[in-house]
Amino acid sequence: MEDTERQVKEALLKLPLLKSEIAKVIVGQEQAINQLLVAFLAGGHALLEGVPGLAKTLLVKTLSEATFLDFRRIQFTPDLMPSDIIGTEVLEEDHASGKRFFKFNKGPLFSNIVLADEINRTPPKTQAALLEAMQEYAVSYAGNTYPLPKPFFILATQNPIEQGGTYPLPEAQLDRFLLLIKMGYPEEAHEIQILTQTTGEKRPPVASVLKGEEIQALQDACRKVFIGEQLVSWVARMVRATRPDTSSLAVVKEQVRWGAGPRAGQALIVCAKAHALLEGRFAVSEADIKAVAPAVLRHRVLLSFRAEAEGFTTDKLVQELIQSISI
C-alpha cells in the first residue's frame, strides 16, 4: 500500500514535466495538451479535430515520445481493411513434426498508444473494427479473445472541413471517445515561434518521463479522487437537460435533436477527477467540471438542422447549460 502511494506521488510530480516536454514541440495548444492528458489519466480515448496543419498527429507522436510506451500509427485510407488493424491468422508449419497450424499475427492495434490518423477517411466496416477494442480492451478473432496491452489508448484525428472521400463516424463510435478535442489556430506570437522552431536545423529533444506502470497507478488514483454528492447531482441534471423530450430549457427543445446518454455523465465525472488530479488535487471542484464539459459533451449531443444552419454549436449549448442549471 505504501509503495503504491509512493509511486502515485512520484508520478504526480512528473506530470508538470510531461506537459513541459510536450510543449517543447507543440506550441500554442496548451488547452489541447491538457485535455489529452485528462483523457490519459482517465484511461479513455480521445478524438482530435482541427484543420490540416495544426500538429494533431505531431501532438500524439510527441506524447508517445514523452512516455515509455509502445506507439503505432495507422494511416486510415479508403482501402484499409479490419485485418490491417487487428491482425490475421496465417498458416504455418512446424518443421520438426511437419504439422500445419494457424497462428494469429497481431496487428498494429496491439500497442499502448495507437494513432488512428484521419479516422474518417476509412469505411464504416473498418471503423467498427475499433469498437470492441475501445470498449473491451480486447480483440476477438476466429473465436479467440486477445487482450490488448495496458495502458491502452486510441488517439484519433480527423479534419472537419474535408467532405469528399470521408465517412462520418457513427454516433455509437463517437460515444466511445471520452473527449472530442478541438484544436484551433495559434495566436500570432505562438505562430512566429512555430515558424522559427520548425524551419531551423534542430528539433527540440523530447525526454521520456512516465512509465506504463506509473500511468496505470495514476489511472487508479484518478478513480479515487473525491467528488461530492452535490456535484454528482449537478452533472446528472446537466446531462438530462440536453434531452429535448425531458429538458425544461427552451434552447434545448429548439436546437437539439438528440441528447446525451448516461455515458456522458460518467465521462464528465471521471474527466473532472482527472482534471483535478492533473492540478495536484484529490477533490473535484465546480471549475473542474466546467473545464472538461465542452470536450465531453460536444460529440454526444446531436443538434437540429436549424441549429447548424444558424451556426449554433454544442459548445454554446454547454455554456447555456452551465449558466442555466445551478448546483
Short mmCIF file of C-alpha atoms in Angstrom, two decimals:
data_model
loop_
_atom_site.label_atom_id
_atom_site.label_comp_id
_atom_site.label_asym_id
_atom_site.label_seq_id
_atom_site.Cartn_x
_atom_site.Cartn_y
_atom_site.Cartn_z
CA MET A 1 0.00 0.00 0.00
CA GLU A 2 2.78 2.42 0.95
CA ASP A 3 4.68 1.51 -2.23
CA THR A 4 1.60 2.30 -4.34
CA GLU A 5 1.07 5.65 -2.63
CA ARG A 6 4.74 6.50 -3.12
CA GLN A 7 4.52 5.57 -6.80
CA VAL A 8 1.45 7.79 -7.27
CA LYS A 9 3.13 10.73 -5.52
CA GLU A 10 6.25 10.36 -7.63
CA ALA A 11 4.19 10.08 -10.83
CA LEU A 12 2.17 13.19 -9.90
CA LEU A 13 5.40 15.15 -9.58
CA LYS A 14 6.28 14.11 -13.14
CA LEU A 15 3.05 15.42 -14.71
CA PRO A 16 4.22 19.06 -14.99
CA LEU A 17 7.45 17.77 -16.54
CA LEU A 18 5.43 15.67 -19.02
CA LYS A 19 3.46 18.77 -20.04
CA SER A 20 6.62 20.82 -20.48
CA GLU A 21 8.25 18.11 -22.63
CA ILE A 22 5.23 18.07 -24.96
CA ALA A 23 5.10 21.88 -25.02
CA LYS A 24 8.69 21.94 -26.35
CA VAL A 25 7.34 20.69 -29.67
CA ILE A 26 3.63 21.61 -29.58
CA VAL A 27 3.43 25.39 -29.28
CA GLY A 28 0.27 27.38 -28.58
CA GLN A 29 -2.00 24.39 -27.88
CA GLU A 30 -2.00 24.34 -24.08
CA GLN A 31 -5.70 23.53 -23.80
CA ALA A 32 -5.40 20.61 -26.23
CA ILE A 33 -2.38 19.25 -24.32
CA ASN A 34 -4.27 19.49 -21.01
CA GLN A 35 -7.33 17.75 -22.43
CA LEU A 36 -5.19 15.00 -23.95
CA LEU A 37 -3.58 14.41 -20.55
CA VAL A 38 -7.03 14.35 -18.94
CA ALA A 39 -8.01 11.51 -21.29
CA PHE A 40 -4.68 9.83 -20.44
CA LEU A 41 -5.26 9.97 -16.68
CA ALA A 42 -8.90 8.95 -17.04
CA GLY A 43 -7.90 5.91 -19.13
CA GLY A 44 -10.05 6.89 -22.10
CA HIS A 45 -9.67 7.53 -25.81
CA ALA A 46 -9.64 10.94 -27.49
CA LEU A 47 -10.58 12.29 -30.91
CA LEU A 48 -8.59 15.31 -32.09
CA GLU A 49 -10.30 17.56 -34.61
CA GLY A 50 -8.84 20.52 -36.45
CA VAL A 51 -7.98 21.83 -39.89
CA PRO A 52 -4.87 20.41 -41.60
CA GLY A 53 -1.52 21.66 -40.37
CA LEU A 54 -2.29 22.17 -36.69
CA ALA A 55 0.05 19.40 -35.49
CA LYS A 56 -2.65 16.91 -34.45
CA THR A 57 -0.53 13.94 -35.49
CA LEU A 58 2.61 15.51 -34.04
CA LEU A 59 0.87 16.04 -30.70
CA VAL A 60 0.12 12.32 -30.35
CA LYS A 61 3.58 11.32 -31.54
CA THR A 62 5.21 13.72 -29.05
CA LEU A 63 3.07 12.33 -26.24
CA SER A 64 4.35 8.85 -27.07
CA GLU A 65 7.94 10.12 -27.09
CA ALA A 66 7.46 11.66 -23.63
CA THR A 67 6.36 8.29 -22.20
CA PHE A 68 7.93 4.83 -22.12
CA LEU A 69 5.09 3.33 -24.16
CA ASP A 70 4.84 1.42 -27.44
CA PHE A 71 3.44 3.57 -30.23
CA ARG A 72 1.96 2.68 -33.61
CA ARG A 73 0.46 4.93 -36.22
CA ILE A 74 -2.26 3.65 -38.56
CA GLN A 75 -2.94 5.82 -41.61
CA PHE A 76 -6.65 5.34 -42.32
CA THR A 77 -7.41 5.15 -46.03
CA PRO A 78 -10.48 4.12 -48.07
CA ASP A 79 -8.96 0.69 -48.83
CA LEU A 80 -7.94 -0.13 -45.23
CA MET A 81 -9.39 -3.46 -44.05
CA PRO A 82 -10.20 -4.58 -40.46
CA SER A 83 -7.44 -7.22 -40.64
CA ASP A 84 -4.93 -4.45 -41.38
CA ILE A 85 -5.69 -3.09 -37.90
CA ILE A 86 -6.49 -6.14 -35.80
CA GLY A 87 -4.24 -8.72 -37.40
CA THR A 88 -4.90 -12.00 -39.14
CA GLU A 89 -4.26 -15.73 -38.94
CA VAL A 90 -1.58 -17.26 -41.12
CA LEU A 91 -0.91 -20.91 -41.87
CA GLU A 92 2.44 -22.05 -40.51
CA GLU A 93 4.25 -25.37 -40.40
CA ASP A 94 6.12 -26.97 -37.51
CA HIS A 95 9.40 -28.01 -39.13
CA ALA A 96 10.02 -30.70 -36.50
CA SER A 97 6.69 -32.52 -36.84
CA GLY A 98 5.53 -31.29 -40.21
CA LYS A 99 2.15 -30.33 -38.77
CA ARG A 100 0.42 -27.22 -40.00
CA PHE A 101 -1.39 -24.79 -37.75
CA PHE A 102 -2.89 -21.33 -37.77
CA LYS A 103 -1.08 -18.59 -35.89
CA PHE A 104 -2.58 -15.20 -35.11
CA ASN A 105 -0.28 -12.38 -36.17
CA LYS A 106 -1.15 -9.31 -34.14
CA GLY A 107 -1.80 -6.06 -35.97
CA PRO A 108 -0.73 -2.52 -35.05
CA LEU A 109 -3.68 -2.24 -32.65
CA PHE A 110 -1.60 -4.20 -30.12
CA SER A 111 0.31 -1.19 -28.83
CA ASN A 112 -0.01 1.12 -25.84
CA ILE A 113 -0.72 4.23 -27.89
CA VAL A 114 -2.43 3.82 -31.25
CA LEU A 115 -2.75 6.83 -33.53
CA ALA A 116 -5.73 6.40 -35.85
CA ASP A 117 -4.75 9.11 -38.31
CA GLU A 118 -7.61 10.62 -40.35
CA ILE A 119 -10.04 8.06 -38.99
CA ASN A 120 -12.96 9.42 -41.03
CA ARG A 121 -11.27 8.53 -44.32
CA THR A 122 -11.92 4.78 -43.94
CA PRO A 123 -15.25 2.95 -44.49
CA PRO A 124 -17.60 2.11 -41.56
CA LYS A 125 -16.65 -1.59 -41.63
CA THR A 126 -13.07 -0.75 -40.71
CA GLN A 127 -14.11 1.95 -38.25
CA ALA A 128 -16.28 -0.66 -36.50
CA ALA A 129 -13.21 -2.87 -36.00
CA LEU A 130 -12.10 -0.39 -33.35
CA LEU A 131 -15.34 -0.57 -31.34
CA GLU A 132 -14.58 -3.71 -29.35
CA ALA A 133 -11.01 -2.63 -28.72
CA MET A 134 -12.11 0.79 -27.47
CA GLN A 135 -14.75 -0.61 -25.14
CA GLU A 136 -13.46 -4.02 -24.06
CA TYR A 137 -9.69 -3.50 -24.38
CA ALA A 138 -9.54 -6.81 -26.21
CA VAL A 139 -9.82 -8.16 -29.76
CA SER A 140 -11.82 -11.21 -30.89
CA TYR A 141 -10.68 -13.20 -33.90
CA ALA A 142 -11.74 -16.68 -35.04
CA GLY A 143 -13.40 -17.45 -31.71
CA ASN A 144 -10.43 -16.37 -29.61
CA THR A 145 -10.06 -13.26 -27.47
CA TYR A 146 -6.75 -11.46 -27.30
CA PRO A 147 -6.27 -8.84 -24.55
CA LEU A 148 -4.66 -5.56 -25.53
CA PRO A 149 -1.61 -4.25 -23.66
CA LYS A 150 -2.12 -1.89 -20.73
CA PRO A 151 -2.25 1.04 -20.63
CA PHE A 152 -4.08 1.30 -23.96
CA PHE A 153 -5.15 4.48 -25.72
CA ILE A 154 -6.65 5.12 -29.12
CA LEU A 155 -6.00 8.70 -30.16
CA ALA A 156 -7.68 9.52 -33.45
CA THR A 157 -7.51 12.57 -35.69
CA GLN A 158 -9.93 13.94 -38.23
CA ASN A 159 -10.19 17.06 -40.38
CA PRO A 160 -13.56 18.85 -40.08
CA ILE A 161 -13.53 20.51 -43.49
CA GLU A 162 -12.97 17.56 -45.83
CA GLN A 163 -16.10 16.09 -47.43
CA GLY A 164 -15.01 14.12 -50.49
CA GLY A 165 -13.86 10.59 -49.65
CA THR A 166 -14.74 10.79 -45.96
CA TYR A 167 -17.10 8.70 -43.85
CA PRO A 168 -18.52 10.49 -40.78
CA LEU A 169 -18.10 8.47 -37.60
CA PRO A 170 -21.38 6.91 -36.40
CA GLU A 171 -22.77 8.16 -33.08
CA ALA A 172 -22.12 4.77 -31.43
CA GLN A 173 -18.40 5.07 -32.14
CA LEU A 174 -18.21 8.78 -31.33
CA ASP A 175 -19.63 7.98 -27.91
CA ARG A 176 -16.69 5.62 -27.27
CA PHE A 177 -14.32 8.58 -27.34
CA LEU A 178 -14.04 10.08 -23.88
CA LEU A 179 -13.21 13.52 -25.29
CA LEU A 180 -13.52 15.36 -28.59
CA ILE A 181 -10.60 17.79 -28.52
CA LYS A 182 -10.80 20.72 -30.92
CA MET A 183 -7.55 22.33 -31.99
CA GLY A 184 -7.69 25.91 -33.22
CA TYR A 185 -5.26 28.26 -34.89
CA PRO A 186 -2.40 29.51 -32.69
CA GLU A 187 -2.05 33.14 -31.66
CA GLU A 188 0.34 35.33 -33.65
CA ALA A 189 3.21 35.17 -31.13
CA HIS A 190 2.93 31.38 -30.97
CA GLU A 191 2.78 31.11 -34.76
CA ILE A 192 6.00 33.11 -35.08
CA GLN A 193 7.59 30.75 -32.55
CA ILE A 194 6.36 27.73 -34.54
CA LEU A 195 7.78 29.12 -37.80
CA THR A 196 11.13 29.85 -36.18
CA GLN A 197 11.32 26.50 -34.41
CA THR A 198 10.27 24.27 -37.32
CA THR A 199 12.34 25.81 -40.10
CA GLY A 200 15.72 25.57 -38.42
CA GLU A 201 18.25 22.77 -38.28
CA LYS A 202 17.31 21.25 -34.93
CA ARG A 203 14.12 19.90 -33.42
CA PRO A 204 13.80 20.23 -29.62
CA PRO A 205 14.63 16.87 -28.00
CA VAL A 206 11.80 15.21 -26.05
CA ALA A 207 12.72 13.24 -22.94
CA SER A 208 10.70 10.22 -21.82
CA VAL A 209 9.14 10.95 -18.44
CA LEU A 210 6.42 8.47 -17.43
CA LYS A 211 6.47 4.67 -17.47
CA GLY A 212 3.49 2.43 -18.19
CA GLU A 213 3.12 1.26 -14.59
CA GLU A 214 3.19 4.88 -13.39
CA ILE A 215 0.41 5.79 -15.79
CA GLN A 216 -1.68 2.86 -14.57
CA ALA A 217 -1.07 3.94 -10.96
CA LEU A 218 -2.28 7.43 -11.84
CA GLN A 219 -5.37 5.98 -13.53
CA ASP A 220 -6.17 4.02 -10.37
CA ALA A 221 -5.61 7.16 -8.28
CA CYS A 222 -7.90 9.12 -10.60
CA ARG A 223 -10.85 6.89 -9.69
CA LYS A 224 -10.23 7.59 -6.00
CA VAL A 225 -10.45 11.38 -6.36
CA PHE A 226 -13.36 12.63 -4.24
CA ILE A 227 -16.47 14.23 -5.74
CA GLY A 228 -19.33 15.46 -3.57
CA GLU A 229 -22.95 14.35 -3.96
CA GLN A 230 -23.96 17.91 -4.86
CA LEU A 231 -21.61 17.95 -7.86
CA VAL A 232 -22.73 14.46 -8.96
CA SER A 233 -26.34 15.70 -8.87
CA TRP A 234 -25.34 18.78 -10.90
CA VAL A 235 -23.70 16.59 -13.55
CA ALA A 236 -26.80 14.38 -13.77
CA ARG A 237 -29.11 17.38 -14.15
CA MET A 238 -26.91 18.93 -16.86
CA VAL A 239 -26.80 15.70 -18.87
CA ARG A 240 -30.54 15.15 -18.52
CA ALA A 241 -31.15 18.75 -19.59
CA THR A 242 -29.60 18.00 -23.01
CA ARG A 243 -32.54 15.69 -23.89
CA PRO A 244 -35.33 17.52 -25.77
CA ASP A 245 -38.14 15.26 -24.51
CA THR A 246 -37.39 15.87 -20.82
CA SER A 247 -35.50 19.19 -20.78
CA SER A 248 -37.09 22.33 -19.37
CA LEU A 249 -34.75 24.58 -21.38
CA ALA A 250 -36.23 26.21 -24.48
CA VAL A 251 -32.85 26.30 -26.24
CA VAL A 252 -32.61 22.51 -25.99
CA LYS A 253 -36.13 21.91 -27.30
CA GLU A 254 -35.46 24.26 -30.23
CA GLN A 255 -31.88 23.35 -31.16
CA VAL A 256 -31.28 19.71 -30.16
CA ARG A 257 -32.39 16.56 -31.96
CA TRP A 258 -30.75 14.02 -29.66
CA GLY A 259 -29.38 14.46 -26.17
CA ALA A 260 -26.51 12.86 -24.27
CA GLY A 261 -26.85 9.46 -22.60
CA PRO A 262 -25.70 8.26 -19.16
CA ARG A 263 -22.20 7.60 -20.52
CA ALA A 264 -21.82 11.37 -20.87
CA GLY A 265 -22.35 11.79 -17.13
CA GLN A 266 -19.81 9.08 -16.40
CA ALA A 267 -17.32 10.78 -18.71
CA LEU A 268 -17.94 14.18 -17.10
CA ILE A 269 -17.19 12.86 -13.63
CA VAL A 270 -14.11 10.80 -14.49
CA CYS A 271 -12.67 13.63 -16.62
CA ALA A 272 -13.32 16.14 -13.83
CA LYS A 273 -11.44 13.81 -11.48
CA ALA A 274 -8.55 13.60 -13.96
CA HIS A 275 -8.52 17.38 -14.33
CA ALA A 276 -8.31 17.79 -10.56
CA LEU A 277 -5.50 15.21 -10.36
CA LEU A 278 -3.65 16.99 -13.17
CA GLU A 279 -3.64 20.09 -10.97
CA GLY A 280 -2.48 18.12 -7.94
CA ARG A 281 -5.83 18.00 -6.13
CA PHE A 282 -7.71 14.97 -4.79
CA ALA A 283 -11.19 16.53 -4.76
CA VAL A 284 -13.32 17.67 -7.71
CA SER A 285 -14.42 21.29 -7.83
CA GLU A 286 -17.08 23.07 -9.89
CA ALA A 287 -14.26 24.52 -12.03
CA ASP A 288 -13.05 21.02 -12.97
CA ILE A 289 -16.46 20.08 -14.36
CA LYS A 290 -16.76 23.35 -16.28
CA ALA A 291 -13.28 22.86 -17.74
CA VAL A 292 -13.99 19.42 -19.24
CA ALA A 293 -17.70 19.81 -20.10
CA PRO A 294 -17.30 21.12 -23.70
CA ALA A 295 -14.90 18.34 -24.77
CA VAL A 296 -17.07 15.68 -23.09
CA LEU A 297 -20.44 16.79 -24.47
CA ARG A 298 -19.71 18.29 -27.90
CA HIS A 299 -19.80 14.93 -29.70
CA ARG A 300 -22.62 13.41 -27.62
CA VAL A 301 -25.34 15.92 -28.46
CA LEU A 302 -26.88 15.95 -31.94
CA LEU A 303 -28.04 19.42 -32.98
CA SER A 304 -31.03 20.12 -35.21
CA PHE A 305 -30.62 21.16 -38.85
CA ARG A 306 -31.90 24.60 -37.86
CA ALA A 307 -29.20 24.95 -35.20
CA GLU A 308 -26.47 24.01 -37.67
CA ALA A 309 -27.83 26.46 -40.25
CA GLU A 310 -27.84 29.26 -37.68
CA GLY A 311 -24.29 28.49 -36.56
CA PHE A 312 -25.34 27.30 -33.12
CA THR A 313 -22.76 24.89 -31.67
CA THR A 314 -22.68 22.32 -28.89
CA ASP A 315 -20.07 24.45 -27.12
CA LYS A 316 -22.61 27.29 -26.96
CA LEU A 317 -25.17 24.81 -25.64
CA VAL A 318 -22.77 23.70 -22.89
CA GLN A 319 -22.34 27.31 -21.77
CA GLU A 320 -26.14 27.72 -21.71
CA LEU A 321 -26.41 24.59 -19.54
CA ILE A 322 -23.75 25.80 -17.10
CA GLN A 323 -25.42 29.21 -16.76
CA SER A 324 -29.00 27.89 -16.55
CA ILE A 325 -28.59 24.92 -14.21
CA SER A 326 -27.47 25.84 -10.73
CA ILE A 327 -25.58 23.49 -8.44
#
